[in-house]
Coordinates of C-alpha atoms and ligand atoms in Angstrom, one line a residue:
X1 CA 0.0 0.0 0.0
X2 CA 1.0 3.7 -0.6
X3 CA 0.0 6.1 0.7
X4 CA 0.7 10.1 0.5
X5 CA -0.6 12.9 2.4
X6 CA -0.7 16.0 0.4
X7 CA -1.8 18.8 2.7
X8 CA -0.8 22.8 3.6
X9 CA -2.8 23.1 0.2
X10 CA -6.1 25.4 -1.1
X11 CA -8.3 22.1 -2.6
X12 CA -11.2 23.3 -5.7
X13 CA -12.4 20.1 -5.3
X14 CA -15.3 21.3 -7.9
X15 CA -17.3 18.1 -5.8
X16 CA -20.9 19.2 -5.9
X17 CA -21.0 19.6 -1.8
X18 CA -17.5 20.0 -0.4
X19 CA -16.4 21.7 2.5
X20 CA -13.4 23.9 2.8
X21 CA -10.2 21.2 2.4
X22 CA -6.6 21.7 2.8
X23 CA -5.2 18.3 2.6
X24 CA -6.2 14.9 0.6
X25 CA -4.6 11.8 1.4
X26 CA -3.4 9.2 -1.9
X27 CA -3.4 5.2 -1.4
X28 CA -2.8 2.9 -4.3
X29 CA -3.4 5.7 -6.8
X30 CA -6.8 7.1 -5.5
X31 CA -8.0 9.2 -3.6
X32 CA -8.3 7.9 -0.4
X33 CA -9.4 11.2 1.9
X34 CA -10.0 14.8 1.1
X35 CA -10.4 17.7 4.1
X36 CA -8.7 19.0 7.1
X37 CA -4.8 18.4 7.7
X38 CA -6.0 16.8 11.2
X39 CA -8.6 14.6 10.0
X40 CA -6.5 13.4 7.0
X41 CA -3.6 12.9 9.5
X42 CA -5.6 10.8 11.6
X43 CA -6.7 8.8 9.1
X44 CA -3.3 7.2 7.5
X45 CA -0.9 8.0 10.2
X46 CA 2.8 7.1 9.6
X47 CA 1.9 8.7 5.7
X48 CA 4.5 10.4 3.9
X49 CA 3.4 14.3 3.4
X50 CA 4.2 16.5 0.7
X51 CA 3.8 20.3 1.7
X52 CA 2.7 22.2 -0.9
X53 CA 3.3 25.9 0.8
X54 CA -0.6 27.1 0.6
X55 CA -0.9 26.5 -3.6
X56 CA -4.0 25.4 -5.2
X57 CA -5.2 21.9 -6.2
X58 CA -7.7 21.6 -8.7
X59 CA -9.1 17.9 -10.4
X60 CA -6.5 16.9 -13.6
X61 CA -8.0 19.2 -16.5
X62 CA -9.2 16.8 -19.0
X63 CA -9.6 18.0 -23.1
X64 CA -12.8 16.7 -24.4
X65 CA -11.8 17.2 -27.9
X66 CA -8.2 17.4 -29.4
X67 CA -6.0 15.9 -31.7
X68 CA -3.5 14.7 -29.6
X69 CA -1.5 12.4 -32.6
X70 CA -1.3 15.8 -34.7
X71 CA -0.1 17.7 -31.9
X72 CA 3.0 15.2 -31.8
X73 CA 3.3 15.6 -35.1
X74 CA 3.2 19.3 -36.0
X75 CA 5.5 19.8 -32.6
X76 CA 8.2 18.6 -34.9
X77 CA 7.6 20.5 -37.3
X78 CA 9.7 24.0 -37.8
X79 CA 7.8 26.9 -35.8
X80 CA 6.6 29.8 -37.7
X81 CA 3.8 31.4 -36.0
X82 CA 3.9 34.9 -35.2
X83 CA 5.3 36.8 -33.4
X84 CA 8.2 35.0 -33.9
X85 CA 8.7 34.3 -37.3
X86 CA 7.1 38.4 -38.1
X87 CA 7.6 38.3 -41.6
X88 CA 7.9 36.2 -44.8
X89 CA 11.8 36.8 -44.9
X90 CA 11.8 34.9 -41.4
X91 CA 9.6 32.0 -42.7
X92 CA 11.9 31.4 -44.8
X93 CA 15.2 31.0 -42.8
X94 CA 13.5 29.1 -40.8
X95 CA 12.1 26.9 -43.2
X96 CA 15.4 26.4 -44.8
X97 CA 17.1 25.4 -41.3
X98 CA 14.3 22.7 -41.1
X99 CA 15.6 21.7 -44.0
X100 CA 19.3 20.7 -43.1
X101 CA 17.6 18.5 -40.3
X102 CA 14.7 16.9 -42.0
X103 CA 16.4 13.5 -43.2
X104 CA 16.2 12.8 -46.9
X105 CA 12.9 11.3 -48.3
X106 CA 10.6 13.7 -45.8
X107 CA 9.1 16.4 -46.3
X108 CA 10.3 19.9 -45.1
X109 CA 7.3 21.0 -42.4
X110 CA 6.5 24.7 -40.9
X111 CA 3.6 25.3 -39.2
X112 CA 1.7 27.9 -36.8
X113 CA 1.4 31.2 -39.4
X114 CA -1.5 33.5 -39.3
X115 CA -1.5 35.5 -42.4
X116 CA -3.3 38.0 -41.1
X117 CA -0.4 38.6 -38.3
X118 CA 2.5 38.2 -40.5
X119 CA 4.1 41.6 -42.2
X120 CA 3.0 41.5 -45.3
X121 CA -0.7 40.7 -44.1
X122 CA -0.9 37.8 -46.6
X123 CA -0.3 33.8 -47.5
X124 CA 3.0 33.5 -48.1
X125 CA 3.2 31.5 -51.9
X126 CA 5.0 28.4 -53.8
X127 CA 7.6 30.9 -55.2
X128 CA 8.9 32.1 -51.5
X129 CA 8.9 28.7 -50.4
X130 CA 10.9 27.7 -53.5
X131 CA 13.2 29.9 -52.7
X132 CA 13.8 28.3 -49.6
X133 CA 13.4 24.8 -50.2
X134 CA 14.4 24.5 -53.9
X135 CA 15.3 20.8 -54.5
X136 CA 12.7 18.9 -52.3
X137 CA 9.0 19.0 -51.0
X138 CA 8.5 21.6 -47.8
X139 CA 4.9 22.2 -46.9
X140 CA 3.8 25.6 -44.5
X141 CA 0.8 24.9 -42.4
X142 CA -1.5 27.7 -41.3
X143 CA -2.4 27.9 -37.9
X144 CA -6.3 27.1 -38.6
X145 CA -5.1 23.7 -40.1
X146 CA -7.3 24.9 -42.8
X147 CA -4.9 26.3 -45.3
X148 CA -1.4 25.3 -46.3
X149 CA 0.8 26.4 -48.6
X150 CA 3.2 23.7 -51.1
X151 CA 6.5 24.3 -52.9
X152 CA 6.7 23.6 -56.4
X153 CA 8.3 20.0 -55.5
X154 CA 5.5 19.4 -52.7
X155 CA 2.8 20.4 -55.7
X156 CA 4.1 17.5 -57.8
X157 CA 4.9 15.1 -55.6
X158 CA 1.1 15.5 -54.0
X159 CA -0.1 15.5 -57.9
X160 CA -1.5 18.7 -58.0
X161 CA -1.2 19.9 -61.8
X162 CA -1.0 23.7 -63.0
X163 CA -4.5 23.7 -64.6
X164 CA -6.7 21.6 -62.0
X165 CA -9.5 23.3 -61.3
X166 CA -10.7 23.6 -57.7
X167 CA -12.1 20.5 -56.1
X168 CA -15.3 20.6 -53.9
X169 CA -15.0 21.6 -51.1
X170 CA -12.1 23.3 -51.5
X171 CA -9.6 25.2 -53.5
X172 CA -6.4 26.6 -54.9
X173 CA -4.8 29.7 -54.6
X174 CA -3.6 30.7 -57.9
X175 CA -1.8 34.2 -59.3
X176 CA -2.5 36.8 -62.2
X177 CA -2.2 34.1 -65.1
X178 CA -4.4 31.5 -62.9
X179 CA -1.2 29.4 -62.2
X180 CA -1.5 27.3 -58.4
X181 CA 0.8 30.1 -56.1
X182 CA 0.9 26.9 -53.8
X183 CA -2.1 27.8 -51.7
X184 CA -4.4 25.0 -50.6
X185 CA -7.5 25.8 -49.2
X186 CA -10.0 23.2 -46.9
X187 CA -10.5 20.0 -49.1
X188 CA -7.6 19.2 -50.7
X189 CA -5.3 20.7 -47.5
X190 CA -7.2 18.1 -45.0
X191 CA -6.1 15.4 -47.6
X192 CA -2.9 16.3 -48.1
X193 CA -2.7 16.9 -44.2
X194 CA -3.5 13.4 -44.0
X195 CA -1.1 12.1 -46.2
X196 CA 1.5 13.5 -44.9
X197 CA 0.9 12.6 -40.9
X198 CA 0.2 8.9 -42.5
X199 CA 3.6 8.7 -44.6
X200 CA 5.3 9.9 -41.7
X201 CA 3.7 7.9 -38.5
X202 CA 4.5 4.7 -41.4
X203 CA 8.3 6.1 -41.7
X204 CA 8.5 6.4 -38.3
X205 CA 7.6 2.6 -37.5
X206 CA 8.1 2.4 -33.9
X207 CA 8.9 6.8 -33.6
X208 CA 4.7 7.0 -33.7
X209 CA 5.0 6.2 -29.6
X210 CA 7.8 9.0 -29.1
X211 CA 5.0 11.6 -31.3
X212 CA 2.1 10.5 -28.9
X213 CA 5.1 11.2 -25.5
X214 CA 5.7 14.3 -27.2
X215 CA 2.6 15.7 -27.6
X216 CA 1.7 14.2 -23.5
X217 CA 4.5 16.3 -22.8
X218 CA 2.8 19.6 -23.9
X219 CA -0.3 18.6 -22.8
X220 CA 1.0 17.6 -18.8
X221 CA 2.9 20.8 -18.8
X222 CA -0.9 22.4 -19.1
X223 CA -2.2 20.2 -16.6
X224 CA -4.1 17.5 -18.3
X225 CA -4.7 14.2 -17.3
X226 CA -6.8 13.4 -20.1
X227 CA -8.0 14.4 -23.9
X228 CA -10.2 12.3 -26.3
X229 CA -8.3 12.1 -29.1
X230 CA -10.8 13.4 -31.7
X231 CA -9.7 11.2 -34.5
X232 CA -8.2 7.9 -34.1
X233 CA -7.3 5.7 -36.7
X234 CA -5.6 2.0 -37.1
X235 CA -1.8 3.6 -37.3
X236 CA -2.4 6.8 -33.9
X237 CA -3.8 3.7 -32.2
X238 CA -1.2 1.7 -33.0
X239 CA 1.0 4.4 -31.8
X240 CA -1.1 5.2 -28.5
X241 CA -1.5 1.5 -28.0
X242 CA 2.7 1.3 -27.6
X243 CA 3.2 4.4 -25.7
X244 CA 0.7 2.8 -23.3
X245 CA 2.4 -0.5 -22.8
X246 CA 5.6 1.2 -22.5
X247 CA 4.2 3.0 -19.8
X248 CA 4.9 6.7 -21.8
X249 CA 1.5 7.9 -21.8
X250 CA 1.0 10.8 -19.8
X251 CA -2.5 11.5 -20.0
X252 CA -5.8 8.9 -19.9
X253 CA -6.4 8.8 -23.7
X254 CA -10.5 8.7 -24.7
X255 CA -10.0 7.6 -28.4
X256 CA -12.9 8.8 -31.6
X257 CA -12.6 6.5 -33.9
X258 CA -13.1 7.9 -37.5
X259 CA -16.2 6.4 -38.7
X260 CA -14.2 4.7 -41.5
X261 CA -12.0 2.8 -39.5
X262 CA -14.5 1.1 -36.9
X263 CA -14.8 -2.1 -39.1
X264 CA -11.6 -2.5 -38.2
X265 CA -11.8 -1.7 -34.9
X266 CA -14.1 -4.3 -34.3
X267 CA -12.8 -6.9 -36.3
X268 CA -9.4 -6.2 -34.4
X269 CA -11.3 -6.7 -31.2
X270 CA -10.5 -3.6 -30.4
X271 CA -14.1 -1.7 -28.8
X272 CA -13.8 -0.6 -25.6
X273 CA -11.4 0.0 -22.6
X274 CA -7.6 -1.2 -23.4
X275 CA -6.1 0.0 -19.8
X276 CA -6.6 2.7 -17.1
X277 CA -5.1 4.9 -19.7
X278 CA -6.5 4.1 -23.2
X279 CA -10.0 3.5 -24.4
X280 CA -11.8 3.6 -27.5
X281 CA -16.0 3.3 -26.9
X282 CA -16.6 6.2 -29.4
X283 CA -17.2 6.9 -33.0
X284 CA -16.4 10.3 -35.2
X285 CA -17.9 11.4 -38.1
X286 CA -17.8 14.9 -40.0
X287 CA -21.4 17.0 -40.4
X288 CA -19.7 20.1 -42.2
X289 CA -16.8 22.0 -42.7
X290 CA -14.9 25.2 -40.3
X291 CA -16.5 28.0 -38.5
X292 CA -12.9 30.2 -39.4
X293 CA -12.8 28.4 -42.9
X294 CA -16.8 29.4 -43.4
X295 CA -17.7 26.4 -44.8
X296 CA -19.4 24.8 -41.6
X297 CA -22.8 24.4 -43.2
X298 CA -25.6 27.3 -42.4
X299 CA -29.4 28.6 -43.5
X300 CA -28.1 31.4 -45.6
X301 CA -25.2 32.7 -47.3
X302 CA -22.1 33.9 -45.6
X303 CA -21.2 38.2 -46.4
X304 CA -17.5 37.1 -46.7
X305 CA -15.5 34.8 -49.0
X306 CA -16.1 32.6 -50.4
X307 CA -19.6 33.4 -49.8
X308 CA -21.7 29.9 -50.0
X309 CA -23.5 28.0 -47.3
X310 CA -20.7 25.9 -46.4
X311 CA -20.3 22.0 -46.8
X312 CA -22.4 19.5 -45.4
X313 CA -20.9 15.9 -45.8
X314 CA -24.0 13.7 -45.6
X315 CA -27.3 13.6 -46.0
X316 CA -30.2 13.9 -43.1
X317 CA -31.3 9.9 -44.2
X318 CA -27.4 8.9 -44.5
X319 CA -26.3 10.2 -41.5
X320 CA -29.3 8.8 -39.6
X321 CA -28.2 5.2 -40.8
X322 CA -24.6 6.0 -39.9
X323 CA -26.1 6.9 -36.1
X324 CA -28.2 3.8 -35.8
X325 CA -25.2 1.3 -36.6
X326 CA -23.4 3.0 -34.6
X327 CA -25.5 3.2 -31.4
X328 CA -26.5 -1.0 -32.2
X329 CA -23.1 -1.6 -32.4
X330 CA -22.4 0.2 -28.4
X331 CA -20.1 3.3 -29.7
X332 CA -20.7 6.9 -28.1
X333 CA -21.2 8.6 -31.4
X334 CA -19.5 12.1 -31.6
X335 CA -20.6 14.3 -34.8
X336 CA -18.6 17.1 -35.9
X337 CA -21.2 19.7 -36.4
X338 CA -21.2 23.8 -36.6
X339 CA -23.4 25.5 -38.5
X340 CA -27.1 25.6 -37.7
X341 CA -27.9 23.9 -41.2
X342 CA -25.5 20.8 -40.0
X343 CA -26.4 20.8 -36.6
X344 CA -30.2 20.1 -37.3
X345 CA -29.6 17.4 -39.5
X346 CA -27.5 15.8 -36.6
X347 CA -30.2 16.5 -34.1
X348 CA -32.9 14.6 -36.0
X349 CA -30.8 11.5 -36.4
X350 CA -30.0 11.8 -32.6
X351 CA -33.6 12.1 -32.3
X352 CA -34.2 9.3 -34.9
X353 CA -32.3 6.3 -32.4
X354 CA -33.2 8.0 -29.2
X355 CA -36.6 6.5 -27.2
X356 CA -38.6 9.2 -25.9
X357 CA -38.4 9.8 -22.2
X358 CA -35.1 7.5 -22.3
X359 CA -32.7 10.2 -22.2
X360 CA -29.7 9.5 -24.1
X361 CA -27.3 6.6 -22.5
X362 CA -24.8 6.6 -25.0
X363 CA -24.3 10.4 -24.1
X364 CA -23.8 11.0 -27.7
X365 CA -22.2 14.3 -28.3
X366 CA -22.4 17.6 -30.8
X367 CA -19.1 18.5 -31.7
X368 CA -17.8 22.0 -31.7
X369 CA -22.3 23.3 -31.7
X370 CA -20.7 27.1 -32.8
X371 CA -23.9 28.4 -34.5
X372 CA -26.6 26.4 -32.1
X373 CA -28.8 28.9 -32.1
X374 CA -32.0 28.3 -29.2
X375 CA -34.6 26.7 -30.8
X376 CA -31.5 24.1 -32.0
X377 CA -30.1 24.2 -28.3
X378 CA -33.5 23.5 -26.7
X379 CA -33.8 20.5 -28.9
X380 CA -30.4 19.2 -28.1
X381 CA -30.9 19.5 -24.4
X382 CA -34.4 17.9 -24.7
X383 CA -32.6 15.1 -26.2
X384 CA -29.8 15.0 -23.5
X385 CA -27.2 15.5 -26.1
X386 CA -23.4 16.3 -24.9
X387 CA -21.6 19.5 -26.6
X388 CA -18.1 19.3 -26.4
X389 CA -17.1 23.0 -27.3
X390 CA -14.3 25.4 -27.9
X391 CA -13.9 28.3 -25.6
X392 CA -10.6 29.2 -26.8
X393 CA -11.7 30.0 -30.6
X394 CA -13.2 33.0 -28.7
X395 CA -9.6 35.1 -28.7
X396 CA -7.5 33.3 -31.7
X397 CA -10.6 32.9 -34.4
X398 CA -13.3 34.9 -32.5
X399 CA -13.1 38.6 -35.0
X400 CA -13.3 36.0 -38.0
X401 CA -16.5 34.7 -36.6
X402 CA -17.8 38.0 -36.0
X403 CA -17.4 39.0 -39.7
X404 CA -18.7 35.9 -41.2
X405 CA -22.0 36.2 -38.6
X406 CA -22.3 39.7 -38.5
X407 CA -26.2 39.5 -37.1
X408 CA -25.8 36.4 -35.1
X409 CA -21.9 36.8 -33.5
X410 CA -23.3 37.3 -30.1
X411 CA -25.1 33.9 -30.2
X412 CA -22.4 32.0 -31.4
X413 CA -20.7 29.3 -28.7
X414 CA -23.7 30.2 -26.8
X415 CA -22.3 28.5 -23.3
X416 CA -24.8 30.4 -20.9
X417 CA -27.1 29.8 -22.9
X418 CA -26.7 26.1 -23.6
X419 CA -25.9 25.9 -19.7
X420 CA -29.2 27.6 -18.5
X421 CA -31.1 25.0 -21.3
X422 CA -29.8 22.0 -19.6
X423 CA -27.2 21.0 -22.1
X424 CA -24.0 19.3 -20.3
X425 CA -21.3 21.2 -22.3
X426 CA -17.6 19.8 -22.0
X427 CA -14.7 22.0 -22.6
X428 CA -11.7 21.4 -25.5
X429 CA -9.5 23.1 -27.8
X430 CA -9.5 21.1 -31.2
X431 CA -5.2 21.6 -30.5
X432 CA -3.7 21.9 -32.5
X433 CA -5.8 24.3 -34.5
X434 CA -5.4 26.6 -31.4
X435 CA -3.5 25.9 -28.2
X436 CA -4.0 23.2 -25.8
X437 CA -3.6 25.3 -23.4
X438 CA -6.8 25.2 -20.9
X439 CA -6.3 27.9 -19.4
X440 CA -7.2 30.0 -22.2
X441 CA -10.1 27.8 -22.8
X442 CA -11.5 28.5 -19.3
X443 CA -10.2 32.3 -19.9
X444 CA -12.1 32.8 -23.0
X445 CA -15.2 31.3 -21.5
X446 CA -15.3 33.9 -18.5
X447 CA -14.5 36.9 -20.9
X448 CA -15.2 35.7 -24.0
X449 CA -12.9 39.2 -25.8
X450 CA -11.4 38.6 -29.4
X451 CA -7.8 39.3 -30.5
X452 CA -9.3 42.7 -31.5
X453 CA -10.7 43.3 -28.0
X454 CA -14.4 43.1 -29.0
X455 CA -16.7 40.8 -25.9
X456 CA -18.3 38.4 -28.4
X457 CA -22.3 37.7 -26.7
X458 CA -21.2 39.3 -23.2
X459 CA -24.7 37.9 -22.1
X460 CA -22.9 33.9 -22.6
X461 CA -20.0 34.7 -20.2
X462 CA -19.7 32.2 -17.5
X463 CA -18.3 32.3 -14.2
X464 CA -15.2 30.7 -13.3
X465 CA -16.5 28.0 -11.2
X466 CA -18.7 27.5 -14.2
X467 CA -15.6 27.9 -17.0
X468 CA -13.3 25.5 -14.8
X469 CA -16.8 23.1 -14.6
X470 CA -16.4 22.5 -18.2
X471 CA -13.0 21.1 -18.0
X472 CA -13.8 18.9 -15.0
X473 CA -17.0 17.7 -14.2
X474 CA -18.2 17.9 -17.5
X475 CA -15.6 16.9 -19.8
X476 CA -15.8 13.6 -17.1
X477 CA -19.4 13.0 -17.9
X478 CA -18.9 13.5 -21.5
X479 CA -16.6 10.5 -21.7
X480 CA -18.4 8.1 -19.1
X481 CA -15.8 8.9 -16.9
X482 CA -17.4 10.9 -14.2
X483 CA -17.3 8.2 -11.5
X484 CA -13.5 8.7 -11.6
X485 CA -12.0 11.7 -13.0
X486 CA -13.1 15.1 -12.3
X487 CA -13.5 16.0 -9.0
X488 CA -11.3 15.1 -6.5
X489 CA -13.4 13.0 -4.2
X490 CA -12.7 9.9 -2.2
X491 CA -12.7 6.8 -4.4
X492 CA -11.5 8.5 -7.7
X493 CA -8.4 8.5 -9.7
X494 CA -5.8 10.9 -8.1
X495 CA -5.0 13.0 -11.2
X496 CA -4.6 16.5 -10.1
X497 CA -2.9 19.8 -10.8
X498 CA -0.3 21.8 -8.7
X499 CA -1.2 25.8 -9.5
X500 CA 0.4 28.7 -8.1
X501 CA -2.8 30.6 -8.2
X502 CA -6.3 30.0 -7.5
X503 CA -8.4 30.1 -11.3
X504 CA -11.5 31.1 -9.2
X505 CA -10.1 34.1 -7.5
X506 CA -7.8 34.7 -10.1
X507 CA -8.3 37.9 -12.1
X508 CA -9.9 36.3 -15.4
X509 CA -7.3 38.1 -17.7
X510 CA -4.3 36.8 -15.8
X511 CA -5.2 32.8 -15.6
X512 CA -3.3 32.1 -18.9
X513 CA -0.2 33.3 -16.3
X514 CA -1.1 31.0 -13.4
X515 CA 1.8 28.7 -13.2
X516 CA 1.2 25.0 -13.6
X517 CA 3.7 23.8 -10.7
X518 CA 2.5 20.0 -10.9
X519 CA 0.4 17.6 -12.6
X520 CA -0.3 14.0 -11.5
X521 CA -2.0 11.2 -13.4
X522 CA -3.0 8.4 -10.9
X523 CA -1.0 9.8 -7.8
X524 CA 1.9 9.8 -10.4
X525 CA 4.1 13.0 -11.1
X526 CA 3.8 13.4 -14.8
X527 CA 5.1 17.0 -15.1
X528 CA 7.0 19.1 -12.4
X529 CA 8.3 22.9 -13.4
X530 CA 9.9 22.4 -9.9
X531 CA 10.8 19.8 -7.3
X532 CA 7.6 19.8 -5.0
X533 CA 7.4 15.9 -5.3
X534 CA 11.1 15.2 -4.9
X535 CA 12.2 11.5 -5.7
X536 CA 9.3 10.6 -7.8
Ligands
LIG1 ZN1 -11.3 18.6 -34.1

């Protein structure tokens, strides 16, 4: 038996009726105790006792929606977000010292730019990526994950030819004489986004486990204990399945399996719970396209470019017979879905396999929900649907929502709203298309202010109770996992988080600067920025 007294401590317990706690006592991995010093003392005397100088302890933050392979894989990648690649000019070098340490036969990879934040205020093209990558394939990925831009080499190695016209779904930047400038916009970047992260993870063989450490890495340093992976396939399992076994995993791992891949899944035997640490009892599927790309599909036409309805990948009658397989066959089922147009199709095929009066046992979840309007949010909580959300779009994509819904911006990622309608919302980040980083999540959902400063629906600001809620308690239920993440309550897994500050008396603009000083997965230090668990 071990045991650990962890006391001198401010607890947020976020349990529904806890008393004031200072210390929590850890046997075997759970928690065994939480409250006063004395009582705690008296209940495992002899305990070893970690002193942790009056900081906060909150529940492990859990991600209800990221990509955690992708993160790995674009953490290799050379960084040229702004500010510190400010211009095109520094793109470049950097691009061209990726190249000397990219071995041969892979491509060249940046990633992170805004072209919005970047000097010139534009995509940077093939041309100024030839320049510095002449003789081989280099790809730039924009920070949206929605755009890229290709190298001449990259452009014919993908098979991209000079007079292709745009596919659906998608399309090509091109110059004065209608010649590809290397651009690749939605469709065919997602593909080629694929392609690449597949050819790689295969190249890497066994490397796929040290992508999914790296990418725990990040994530522990932000204090989660767990993130459902939002698009699992045969070769990130593989890859999750041996950083598991090796014991590298540094978060509980809640696998979406990509609709496409579940026959396998379940011809590998694979449904269900591998370990304490990896599970995969939910299916993904795609409604529509981007709320910052405007193609998630709407009622209406959007006011900027490239001014359609957006894309919706199935129909109503389709996407109903996709849901009732599903739900037969056991799986959660998890639907990416943003605009109002794509969201009610989703909502009548929840409604189509759910009984009346039955609630909704497979807590089947709405992904993303941005334009859930209330008629469409009333329905959903009616039909006990799950919303795993975004808070943190608010400040990085938040003034690009607010041009593309110029009547309706205040109603978008409605989280009051969907709160006071009964909907159990869970809180994510969709890394990397933004940063993992909960605390801005649980920032952005207190303030809810864009890049430009503008509040975006100051009437759907929550409190930070509420805000730190959706990272707890609720991202717990949305992955069947309240009875033993979330709180910290005797009984559950003892994954919590070390801070220097308390989020809930924090001044809301300053928790993206509370320091994350620990973070423990099963009574296990998994990140440390000090030594407050020496010898572990
Ligand atoms: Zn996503």
């Amino acid at each position: 038996m071990v045991e650990l007294i962890v006391t001198d401590a401010e607890l947020v317990t976020m349990a529904p009726d806890a008393g004031p706690a200072d210390s929590m006592l850890i046997r075997d991995g759970r928690i065994a105790a939480v409250g006063q010093a004395e009582a705690i003392r008296a209940a495992a005397p002899g305990a070893d006792e970690v002193r942790l100088g009056g900081a906060t302890v909150i529940p492990g933050l859990i991600d209800a929606h990221c990509h955690v392979a992708d993160i790995g894989y674009l953490a290799a990648a050379a960084d040229c977000g702004q500010p510190s690649a400010p211009d095109i000019a520094a793109i470049q070098a950097r691009l061209r010292q990726a190249a000397e340490r990219t071995p041969g036969g892979s491509w060249v990879t940046g990633a992170g730019y805004a072209e919005y934040k970047l000097r010139e205020g534009r995509h940077p093209n093939r041309a100024e990526l030839d320049a510095a990558v002449p003789n081989r394939p280099a790809v730039l990925y924009h920070t949206s994950l929605h755009v890229c831009v290709l190298n001449t080499a990259a452009l014919r190695e993908a098979g991209f030819a000079e007079n292709q016209p745009d596919p659906p779904g998608g399309a090509f930047g091109r110059d004065s004489e209608g010649r590809l400038d290397g651009v690749l916009y939605e469709a065919p970047m997602f593909a080629l986004f694929e392609q690449n992260i597949r050819r790689d993870l295969a190249q890497a063989g066994t490397a796929g486990a040290k992508l999914v450490e790296t990418a725990g890495e990040r994530l522990a340093s932000f204090g989660l204990t767990s993130a459902c992976d939002a698009d699992m396939r045969r070769d990130t399992f593989a890859a999750f399945a041996e950083a598991d076994a090796a014991g590298l995993l540094r978060q509980r791992i809640y696998g979406l399996v990509v609709h496409d891949q579940v026959d396998w899944l379940l011809g590998a035997g694979l449904q269900g719970r591998h370990s304490g640490q990896l599970a995969t009892e939910a299916v993904k599927i795609w409604a529509d396209g981007g709320m910052s790309s405007r193609t998630a599909a709407i009622h209406g036409t959007y006011p900027v470019p490239p001014h359609g309805s957006g894309i919706l990948y199935f129909e109503g009658d389709e996407l109903t017979g996709m849901v009732r397989d599903f739900d037969a066959r056991g799986f959660q089922v998890c639907i990416h879905a943003q605009g109002d147009r794509a969201i009610e199709i989703v909502l009548d095929a929840y409604a189509a396999v759910l009984t009346p009066g039955g609630g909704n046992p497979r807590r089947h979840r709405i992904e993303h929900g941005g334009a859930m309007y209330p008629p469409l949010a009333a329905q959903a909580a009616e039909l006990g649907i799950v919303v795993a959300s975004q808070p943190g779009f608010l400040s990085s994509l938040g003034d690009g929502f607010a041009a593309a819904f110029p009547d309706r911006g205040d109603q978008l990622y409605a989280f009051a709203s969907w709160q006071q309608a009964g909907i159990t919302v869970a809180g994510s980040s969709d890394a990397p298309v933004i940063t993992a980083d909960p605390r801005i999540g649980i920032r952005d959902a207190i303030v809810r202010r864009t890049g430009d400063g503008r509040v975006l629906g100051p009437a759907e600001r929550l409190t930070a109770r509420d805000a730190l809620a959706l990272y707890t308690t609720q991202a717990a239920y949305a992955c069947h996992r309240e009875g033993e993440i979330g709180s910290l309550e005797p009984g559950k897994l003892a994954d919590f988080v070390v801070l220097d500050q308390n989020p809930l008396e924090t001044e809301p603009g300053q928790i993206p600067d509370i320091g994350v000083l620990a973070t423990v997965l099963g009574g296990t230090p998994v990140y440390q920025s000090g030594s407050i668990f020496p010898g572990r």
